[in-house]
Tab-separated table of C-alpha atoms in Angstrom:
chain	number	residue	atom	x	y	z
Y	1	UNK	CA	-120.461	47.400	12.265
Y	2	UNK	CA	-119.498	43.628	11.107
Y	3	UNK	CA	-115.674	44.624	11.389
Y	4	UNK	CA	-115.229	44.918	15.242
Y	5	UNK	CA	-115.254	41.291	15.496
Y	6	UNK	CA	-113.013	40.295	13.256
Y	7	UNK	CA	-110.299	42.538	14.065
Y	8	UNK	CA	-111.060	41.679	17.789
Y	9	UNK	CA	-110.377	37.977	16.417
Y	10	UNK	CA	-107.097	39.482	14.913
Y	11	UNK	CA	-105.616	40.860	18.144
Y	12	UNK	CA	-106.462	37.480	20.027
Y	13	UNK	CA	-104.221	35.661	17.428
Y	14	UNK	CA	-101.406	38.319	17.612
Y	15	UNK	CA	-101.056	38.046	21.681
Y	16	UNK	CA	-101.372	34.347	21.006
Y	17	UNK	CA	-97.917	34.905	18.773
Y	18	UNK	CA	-96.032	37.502	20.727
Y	19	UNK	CA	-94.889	36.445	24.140
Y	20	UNK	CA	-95.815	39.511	26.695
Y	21	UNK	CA	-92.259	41.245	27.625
Y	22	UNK	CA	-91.036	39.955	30.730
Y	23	UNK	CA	-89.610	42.074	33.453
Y	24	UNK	CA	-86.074	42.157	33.987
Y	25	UNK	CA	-84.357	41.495	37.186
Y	26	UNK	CA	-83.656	43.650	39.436
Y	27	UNK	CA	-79.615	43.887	39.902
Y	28	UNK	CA	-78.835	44.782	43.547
Y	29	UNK	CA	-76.738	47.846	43.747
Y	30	UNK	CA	-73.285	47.516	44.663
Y	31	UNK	CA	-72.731	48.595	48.442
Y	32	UNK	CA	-71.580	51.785	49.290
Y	33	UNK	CA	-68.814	52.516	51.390
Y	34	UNK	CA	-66.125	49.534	50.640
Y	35	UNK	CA	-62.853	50.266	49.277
Y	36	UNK	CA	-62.787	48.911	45.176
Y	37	UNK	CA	-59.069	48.202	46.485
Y	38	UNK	CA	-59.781	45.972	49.223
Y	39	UNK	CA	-62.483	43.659	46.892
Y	40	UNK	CA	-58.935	42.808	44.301
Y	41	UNK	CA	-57.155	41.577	47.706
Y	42	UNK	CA	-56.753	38.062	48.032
Y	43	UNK	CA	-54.263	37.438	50.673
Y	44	UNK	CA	-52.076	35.106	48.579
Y	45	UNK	CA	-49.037	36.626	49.613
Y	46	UNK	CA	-49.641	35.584	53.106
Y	47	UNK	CA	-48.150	31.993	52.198
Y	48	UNK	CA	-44.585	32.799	52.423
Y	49	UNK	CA	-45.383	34.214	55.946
Y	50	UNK	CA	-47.455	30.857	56.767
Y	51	UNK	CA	-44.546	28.894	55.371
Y	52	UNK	CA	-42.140	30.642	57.574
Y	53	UNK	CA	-43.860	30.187	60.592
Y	54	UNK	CA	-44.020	26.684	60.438
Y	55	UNK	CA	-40.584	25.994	59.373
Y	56	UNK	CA	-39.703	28.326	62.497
Y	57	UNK	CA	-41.112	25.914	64.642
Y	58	UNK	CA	-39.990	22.832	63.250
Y	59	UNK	CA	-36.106	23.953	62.564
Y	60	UNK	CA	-33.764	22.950	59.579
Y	61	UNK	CA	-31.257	20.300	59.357
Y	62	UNK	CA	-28.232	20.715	57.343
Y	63	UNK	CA	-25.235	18.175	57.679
Y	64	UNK	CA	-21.843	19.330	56.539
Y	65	UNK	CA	-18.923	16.625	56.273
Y	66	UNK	CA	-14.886	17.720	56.281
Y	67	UNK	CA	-12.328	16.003	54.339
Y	68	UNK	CA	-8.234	16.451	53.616
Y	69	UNK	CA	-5.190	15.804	54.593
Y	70	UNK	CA	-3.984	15.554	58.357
Y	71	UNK	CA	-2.991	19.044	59.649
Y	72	UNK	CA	-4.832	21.103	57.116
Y	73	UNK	CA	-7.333	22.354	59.839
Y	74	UNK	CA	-10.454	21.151	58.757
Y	75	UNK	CA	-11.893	21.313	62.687
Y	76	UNK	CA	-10.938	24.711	62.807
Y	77	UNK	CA	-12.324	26.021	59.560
Y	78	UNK	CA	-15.587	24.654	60.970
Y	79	UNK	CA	-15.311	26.291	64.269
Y	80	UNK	CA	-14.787	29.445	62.561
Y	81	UNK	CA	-17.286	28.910	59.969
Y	82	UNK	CA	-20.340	28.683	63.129
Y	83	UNK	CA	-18.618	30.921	65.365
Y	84	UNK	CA	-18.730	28.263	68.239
Y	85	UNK	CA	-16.717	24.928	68.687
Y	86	UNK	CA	-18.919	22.732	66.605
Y	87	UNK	CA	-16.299	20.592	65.168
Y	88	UNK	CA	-15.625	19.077	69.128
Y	89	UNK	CA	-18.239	18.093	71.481
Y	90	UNK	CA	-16.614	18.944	74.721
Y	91	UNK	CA	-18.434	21.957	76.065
Y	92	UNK	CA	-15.293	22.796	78.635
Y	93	UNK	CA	-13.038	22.989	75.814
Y	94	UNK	CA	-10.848	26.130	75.830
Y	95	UNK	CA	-9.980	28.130	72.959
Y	96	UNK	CA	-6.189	28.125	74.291
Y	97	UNK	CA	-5.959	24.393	74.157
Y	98	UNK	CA	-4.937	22.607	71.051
Y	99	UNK	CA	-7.916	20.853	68.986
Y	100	UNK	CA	-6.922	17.020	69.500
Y	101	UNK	CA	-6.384	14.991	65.988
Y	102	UNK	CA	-9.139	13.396	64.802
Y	103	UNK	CA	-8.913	9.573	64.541
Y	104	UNK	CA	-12.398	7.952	63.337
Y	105	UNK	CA	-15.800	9.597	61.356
Y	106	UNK	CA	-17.790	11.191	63.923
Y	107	UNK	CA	-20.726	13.220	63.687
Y	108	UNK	CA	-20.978	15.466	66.464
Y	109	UNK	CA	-24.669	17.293	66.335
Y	110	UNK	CA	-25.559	20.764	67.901
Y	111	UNK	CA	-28.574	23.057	67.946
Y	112	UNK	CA	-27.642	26.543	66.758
Y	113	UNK	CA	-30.189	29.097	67.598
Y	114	UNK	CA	-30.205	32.984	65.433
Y	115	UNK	CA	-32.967	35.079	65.392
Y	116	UNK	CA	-35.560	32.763	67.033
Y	117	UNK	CA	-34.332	30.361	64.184
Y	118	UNK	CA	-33.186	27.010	64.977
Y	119	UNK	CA	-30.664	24.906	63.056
Y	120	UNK	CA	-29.805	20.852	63.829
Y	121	UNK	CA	-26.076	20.928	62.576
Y	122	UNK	CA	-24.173	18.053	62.479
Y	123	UNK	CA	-20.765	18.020	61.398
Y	124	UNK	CA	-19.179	15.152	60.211
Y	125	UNK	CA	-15.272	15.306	60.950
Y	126	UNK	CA	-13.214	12.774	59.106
Y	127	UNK	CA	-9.815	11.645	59.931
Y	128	UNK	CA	-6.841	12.253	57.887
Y	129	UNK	CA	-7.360	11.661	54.045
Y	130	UNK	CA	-4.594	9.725	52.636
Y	131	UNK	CA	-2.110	9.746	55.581
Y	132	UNK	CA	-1.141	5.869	55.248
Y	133	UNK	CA	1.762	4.626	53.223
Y	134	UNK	CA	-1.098	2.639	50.712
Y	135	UNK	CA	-3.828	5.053	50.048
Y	136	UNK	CA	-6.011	2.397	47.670
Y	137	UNK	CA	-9.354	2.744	48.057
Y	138	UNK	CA	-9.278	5.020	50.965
Y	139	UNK	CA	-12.275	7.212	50.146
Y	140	UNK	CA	-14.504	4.188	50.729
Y	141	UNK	CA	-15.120	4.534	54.564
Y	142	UNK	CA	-16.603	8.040	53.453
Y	143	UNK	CA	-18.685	6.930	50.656
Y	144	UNK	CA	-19.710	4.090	52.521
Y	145	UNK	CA	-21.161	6.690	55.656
Y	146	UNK	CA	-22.561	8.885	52.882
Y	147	UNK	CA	-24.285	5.921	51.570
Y	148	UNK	CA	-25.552	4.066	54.751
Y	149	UNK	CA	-27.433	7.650	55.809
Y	150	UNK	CA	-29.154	7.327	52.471
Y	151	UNK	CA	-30.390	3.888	53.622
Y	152	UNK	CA	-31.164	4.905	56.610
Y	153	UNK	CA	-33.633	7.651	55.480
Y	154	UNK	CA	-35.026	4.835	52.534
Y	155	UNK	CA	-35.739	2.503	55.119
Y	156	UNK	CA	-37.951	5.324	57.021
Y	157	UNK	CA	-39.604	6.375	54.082
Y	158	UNK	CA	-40.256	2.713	52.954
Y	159	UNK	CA	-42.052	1.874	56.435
Y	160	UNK	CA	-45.951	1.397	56.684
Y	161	UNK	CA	-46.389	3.147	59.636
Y	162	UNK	CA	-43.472	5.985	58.756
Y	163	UNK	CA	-42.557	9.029	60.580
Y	164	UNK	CA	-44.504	12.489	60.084
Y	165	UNK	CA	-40.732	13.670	59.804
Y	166	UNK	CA	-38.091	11.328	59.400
Y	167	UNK	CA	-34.729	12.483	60.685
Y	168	UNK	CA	-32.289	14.047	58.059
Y	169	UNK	CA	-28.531	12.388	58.292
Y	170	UNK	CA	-28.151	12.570	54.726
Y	171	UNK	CA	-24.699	14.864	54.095
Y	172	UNK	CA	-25.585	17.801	52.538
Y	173	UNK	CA	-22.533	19.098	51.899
Y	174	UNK	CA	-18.809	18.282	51.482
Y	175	UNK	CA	-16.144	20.847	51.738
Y	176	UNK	CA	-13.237	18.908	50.299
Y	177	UNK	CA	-9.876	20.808	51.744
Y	178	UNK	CA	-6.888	21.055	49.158
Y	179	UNK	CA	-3.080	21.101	50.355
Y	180	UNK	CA	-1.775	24.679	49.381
Y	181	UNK	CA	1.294	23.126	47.454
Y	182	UNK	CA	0.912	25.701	44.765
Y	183	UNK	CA	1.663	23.232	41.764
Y	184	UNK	CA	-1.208	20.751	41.045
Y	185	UNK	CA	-3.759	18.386	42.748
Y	186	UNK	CA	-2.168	14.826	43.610
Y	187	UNK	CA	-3.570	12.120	41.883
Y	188	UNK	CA	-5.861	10.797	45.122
Y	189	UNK	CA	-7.525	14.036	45.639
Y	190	UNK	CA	-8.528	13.845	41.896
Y	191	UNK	CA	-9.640	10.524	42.297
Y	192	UNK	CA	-11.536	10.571	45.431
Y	193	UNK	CA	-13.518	13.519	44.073
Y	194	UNK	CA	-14.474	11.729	40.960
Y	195	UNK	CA	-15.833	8.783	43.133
Y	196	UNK	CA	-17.768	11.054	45.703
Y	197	UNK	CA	-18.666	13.917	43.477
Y	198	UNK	CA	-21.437	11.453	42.099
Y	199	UNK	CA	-23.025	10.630	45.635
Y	200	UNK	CA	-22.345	14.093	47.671
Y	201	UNK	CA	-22.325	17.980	46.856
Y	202	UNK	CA	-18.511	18.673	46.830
Y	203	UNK	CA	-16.977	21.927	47.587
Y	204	UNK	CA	-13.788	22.130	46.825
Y	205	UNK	CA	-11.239	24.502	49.408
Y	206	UNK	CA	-7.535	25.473	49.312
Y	207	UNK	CA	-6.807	25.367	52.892
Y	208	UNK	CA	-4.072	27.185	55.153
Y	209	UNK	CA	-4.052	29.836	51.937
Y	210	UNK	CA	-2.079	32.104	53.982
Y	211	UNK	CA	1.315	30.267	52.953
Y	212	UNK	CA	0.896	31.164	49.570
Y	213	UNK	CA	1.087	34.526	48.022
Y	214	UNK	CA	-2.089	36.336	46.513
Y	215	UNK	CA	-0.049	35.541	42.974
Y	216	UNK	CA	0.610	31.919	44.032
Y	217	UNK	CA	-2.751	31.546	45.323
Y	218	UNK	CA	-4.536	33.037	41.834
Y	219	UNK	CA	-2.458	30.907	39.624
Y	220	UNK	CA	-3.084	27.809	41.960
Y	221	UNK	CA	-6.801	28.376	41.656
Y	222	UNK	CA	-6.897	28.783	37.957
Y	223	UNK	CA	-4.805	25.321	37.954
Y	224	UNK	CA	-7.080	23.528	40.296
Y	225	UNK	CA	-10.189	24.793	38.295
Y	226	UNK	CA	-8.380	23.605	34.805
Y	227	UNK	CA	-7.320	20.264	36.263
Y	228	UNK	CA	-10.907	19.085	37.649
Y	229	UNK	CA	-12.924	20.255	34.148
Y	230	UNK	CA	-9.963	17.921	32.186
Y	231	UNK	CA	-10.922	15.271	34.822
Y	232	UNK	CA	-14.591	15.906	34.286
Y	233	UNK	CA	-15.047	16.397	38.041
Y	234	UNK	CA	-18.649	17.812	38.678
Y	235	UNK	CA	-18.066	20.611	41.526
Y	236	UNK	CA	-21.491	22.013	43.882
Y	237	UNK	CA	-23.303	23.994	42.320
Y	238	UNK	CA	-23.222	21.613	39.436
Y	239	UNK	CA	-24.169	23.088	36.054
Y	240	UNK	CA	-26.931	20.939	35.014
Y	241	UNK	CA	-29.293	21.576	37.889
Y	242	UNK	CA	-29.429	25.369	37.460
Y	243	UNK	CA	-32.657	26.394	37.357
Y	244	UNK	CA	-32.882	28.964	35.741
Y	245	UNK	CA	-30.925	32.217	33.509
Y	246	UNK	CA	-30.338	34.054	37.231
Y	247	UNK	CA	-29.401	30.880	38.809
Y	248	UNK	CA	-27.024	30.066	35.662
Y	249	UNK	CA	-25.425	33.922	35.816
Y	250	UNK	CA	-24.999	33.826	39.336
Y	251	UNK	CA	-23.175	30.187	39.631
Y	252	UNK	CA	-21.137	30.736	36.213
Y	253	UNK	CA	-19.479	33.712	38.416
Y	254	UNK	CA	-19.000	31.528	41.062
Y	255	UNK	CA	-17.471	28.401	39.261
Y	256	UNK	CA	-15.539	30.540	37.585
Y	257	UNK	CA	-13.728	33.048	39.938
Y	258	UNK	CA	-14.069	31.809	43.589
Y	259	UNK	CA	-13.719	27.990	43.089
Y	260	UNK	CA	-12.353	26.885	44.794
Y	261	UNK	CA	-12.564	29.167	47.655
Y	262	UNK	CA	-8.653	29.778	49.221
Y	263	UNK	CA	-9.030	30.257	52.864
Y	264	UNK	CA	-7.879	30.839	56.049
Y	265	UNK	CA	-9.502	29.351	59.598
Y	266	UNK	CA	-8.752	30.623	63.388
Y	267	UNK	CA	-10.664	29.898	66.719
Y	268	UNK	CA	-8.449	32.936	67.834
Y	269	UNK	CA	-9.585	36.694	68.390
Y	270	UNK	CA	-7.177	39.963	68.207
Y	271	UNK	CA	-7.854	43.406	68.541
Y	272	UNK	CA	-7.274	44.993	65.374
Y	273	UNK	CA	-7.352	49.074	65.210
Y	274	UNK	CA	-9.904	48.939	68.808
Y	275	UNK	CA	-11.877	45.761	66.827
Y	276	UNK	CA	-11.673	42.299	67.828
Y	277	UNK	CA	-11.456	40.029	64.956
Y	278	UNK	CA	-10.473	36.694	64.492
Y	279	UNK	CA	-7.584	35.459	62.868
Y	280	UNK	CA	-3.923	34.305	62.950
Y	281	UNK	CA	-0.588	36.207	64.326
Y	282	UNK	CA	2.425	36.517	62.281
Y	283	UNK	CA	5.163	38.268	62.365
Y	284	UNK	CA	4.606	40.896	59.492
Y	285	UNK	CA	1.008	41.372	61.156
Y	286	UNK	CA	-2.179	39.536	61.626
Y	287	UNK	CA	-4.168	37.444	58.789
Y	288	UNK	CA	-8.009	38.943	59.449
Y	289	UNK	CA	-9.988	35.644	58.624
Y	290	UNK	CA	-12.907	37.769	57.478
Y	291	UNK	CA	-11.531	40.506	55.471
Y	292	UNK	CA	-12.122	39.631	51.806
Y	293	UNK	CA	-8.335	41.024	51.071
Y	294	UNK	CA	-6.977	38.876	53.200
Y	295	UNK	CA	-8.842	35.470	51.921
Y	296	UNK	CA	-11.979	34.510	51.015
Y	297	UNK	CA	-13.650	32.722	53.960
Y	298	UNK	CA	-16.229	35.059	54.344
Y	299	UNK	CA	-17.138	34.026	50.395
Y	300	UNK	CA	-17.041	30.575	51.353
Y	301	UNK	CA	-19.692	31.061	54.918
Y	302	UNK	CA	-21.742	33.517	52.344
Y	303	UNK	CA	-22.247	30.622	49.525
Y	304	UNK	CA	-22.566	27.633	52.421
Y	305	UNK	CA	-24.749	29.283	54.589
Y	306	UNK	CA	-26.224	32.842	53.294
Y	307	UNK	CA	-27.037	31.561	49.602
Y	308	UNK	CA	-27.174	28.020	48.874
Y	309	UNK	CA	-27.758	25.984	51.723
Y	310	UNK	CA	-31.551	25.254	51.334
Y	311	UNK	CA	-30.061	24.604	47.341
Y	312	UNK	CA	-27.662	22.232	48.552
Y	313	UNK	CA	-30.211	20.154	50.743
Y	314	UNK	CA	-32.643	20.397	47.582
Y	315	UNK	CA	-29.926	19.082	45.522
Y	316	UNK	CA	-29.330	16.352	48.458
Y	317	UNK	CA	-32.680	15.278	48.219
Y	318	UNK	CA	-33.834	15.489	44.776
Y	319	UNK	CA	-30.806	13.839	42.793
Y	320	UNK	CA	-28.116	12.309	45.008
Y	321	UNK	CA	-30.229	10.643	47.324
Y	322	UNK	CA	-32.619	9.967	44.275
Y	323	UNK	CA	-30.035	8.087	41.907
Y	324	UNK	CA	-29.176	5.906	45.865
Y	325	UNK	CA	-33.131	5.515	46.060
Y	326	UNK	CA	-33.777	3.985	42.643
Y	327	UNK	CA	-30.751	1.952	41.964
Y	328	UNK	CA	-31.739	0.426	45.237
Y	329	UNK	CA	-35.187	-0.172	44.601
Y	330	UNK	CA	-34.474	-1.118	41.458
Y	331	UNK	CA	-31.531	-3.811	42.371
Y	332	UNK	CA	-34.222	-5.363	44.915
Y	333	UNK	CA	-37.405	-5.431	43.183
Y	334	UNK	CA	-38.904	-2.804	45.189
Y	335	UNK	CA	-38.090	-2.678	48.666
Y	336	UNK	CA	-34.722	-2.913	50.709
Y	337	UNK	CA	-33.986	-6.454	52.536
Y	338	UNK	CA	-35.957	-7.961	55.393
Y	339	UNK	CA	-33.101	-7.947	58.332
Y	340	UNK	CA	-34.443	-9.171	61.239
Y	341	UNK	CA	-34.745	-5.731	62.772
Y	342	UNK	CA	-37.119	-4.639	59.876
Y	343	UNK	CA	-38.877	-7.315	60.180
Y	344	UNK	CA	-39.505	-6.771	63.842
Y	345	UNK	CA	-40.669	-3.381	63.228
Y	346	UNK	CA	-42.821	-4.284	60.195
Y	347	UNK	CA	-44.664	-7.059	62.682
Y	348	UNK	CA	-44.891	-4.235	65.607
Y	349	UNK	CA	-46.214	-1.765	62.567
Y	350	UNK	CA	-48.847	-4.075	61.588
């Protein structure tokens, strides 16, 4: 009889001890009826679509600037290049009639519209490259233009109260146009590439390459490509801003079997077996400007315009006009000189 209470003392200490088990939560069940696929679906892919909806409404910009000799029809090339008389501003301008020479650097701009997509292109025509008896220092009116659109976009970008988006002059691209001599480059071409090739993508094009013949032309090529790698000339696209090992394959091919492009330019159409075509009568037949045996312009509008030309403003933005930006920034402690126009602006900014 004297035991009960003692074990009943027992079994007070033990639940004293031993925590009572606690319930676990309920977990709510997972709710019928939606896909497993759809829950892994993020939408992440949408971006590109955002990104090209914007840029659809804002438009590109691409700048392209023509240099050569007098006569080697750099206006044309353009022309043909765009498919519409880019290269002169006159909108009654007649295919018939001959283009007029150019005289001065002018940038004639245009709004190009394909498949709801707009493009700002300005082309830069030069005049004649080395037409005057002394030819020193003649590249300097072009790297001089090259360099003031540089300034022109710092001085934006250094305002206080700058532009959401500050208007793109900034060359993106050079097509330098090669006499089709067949023996070697002359000694200015060499040297105004080595000046500009440091401030401007250069793309360098055997013009007129209908007077040579596809034998001429190959060996020319091969000499042209062996002359500006002895002259360490850096060529677009340059090999130490490849990205990557398929932007590296894919630029190796073209540095080293279509630079630099030979081709042939014509604002003139022909009907060629019931197609019309453009390109140039002669009398053994007609030159098709955009048949790949004939010459290699259509490689040439492919790599400017189907392949690289959002590379070529990337390049334009991230290292040319970087090396102008910080030389110049760094030659004036910081910020470019107070003219008095800047300083007006500053005073109306503030």
């Amino acid at each position: 009889p004297h035991t009960g209470p003692v074990e009943s003392k027992n079994e007070a200490a033990m639940s004293e001890l031993v925590p009572e088990p606690r319930q676990k939560p309920v977990v709510p069940m997972k709710p019928m009826g939606i896909n497993a696929n759809l829950l892994g679906y993020i939408g992440i892919d949408t971006i590109i679509e955002q990104m090209r909806k914007k840029t659809m409404k804002t438009g590109f910009d691409f700048n392209i600037m023509v240099v050569g000799q007098s006569g080697l029809g750099k206006s044309t090339l353009v022309n043909t290049l765009f498919k519409s008389q880019v290269s002169r501003k006159s909108s009654g301008w007649n295919r018939e009639e001959k283009i007029p020479k150019t005289v001065e650097i002018k940038a004639i701009g245009h709004v190009i519209e394909e498949g709801g997509v707009k493009m700002k292109l300005t082309v830069i025509d030069t005049p004649g490259f080395g037409d005057q008896i002394n030819n020193e220092n003649c590249w300097e009116p072009i790297e001089k233009y090259i360099n003031e659109q540089y300034e022109k976009f710092l001085k934006e970008e250094v305002n206080i109260a700058r532009k959401k988006r500050i208007p793109d002059t900034r060359v993106h691209c050079c097509l330098y146009f090669i006499s089709p001599t067949g023996h070697s480059l002359r000694p200015l071409d060499l040297e105004f590439m080595k000046h500009l090739s440091k401030v401007v993508n250069i793309i360098p094009v055997i013009a007129k390459a209908d007077t040579m013949t596809l034998e001429e032309k190959t060996e020319f090529k091969q000499r042209v490509r062996k002359e500006l790698e002895v002259n360490g000339i850096e060529f677009y696209p340059q090999k130490e801003f490849d990205e990557d090992l398929e932007d590296k394959t894919e630029n190796d091919k073209i540095r080293q079997e279509s630079m630099p492009f030979a081709v042939v330019g014509s604002d003139k159409e022909y009907q060629v077996n019931g197609k019309r075509v453009l390109g140039r009568k002669t009398p053994w037949g007609i030159i098709e400007v955009e048949n790949l045996t004939h010459c290699e312009f259509a490689l040439l509008r492919d790599f400017v315009i189907r392949t690289h030309l959002q590379d070529l403003k990337e390049v334009t933005h991230n290292i040319h006009y970087e090396t102008y930006r910080a030389k110049r920034l760094n030659d004036n402690g910081g910020l470019p000189p107070m003219t008095a126009e800047t300083e007006e602006n500053h005073e109306s900014n503030l």
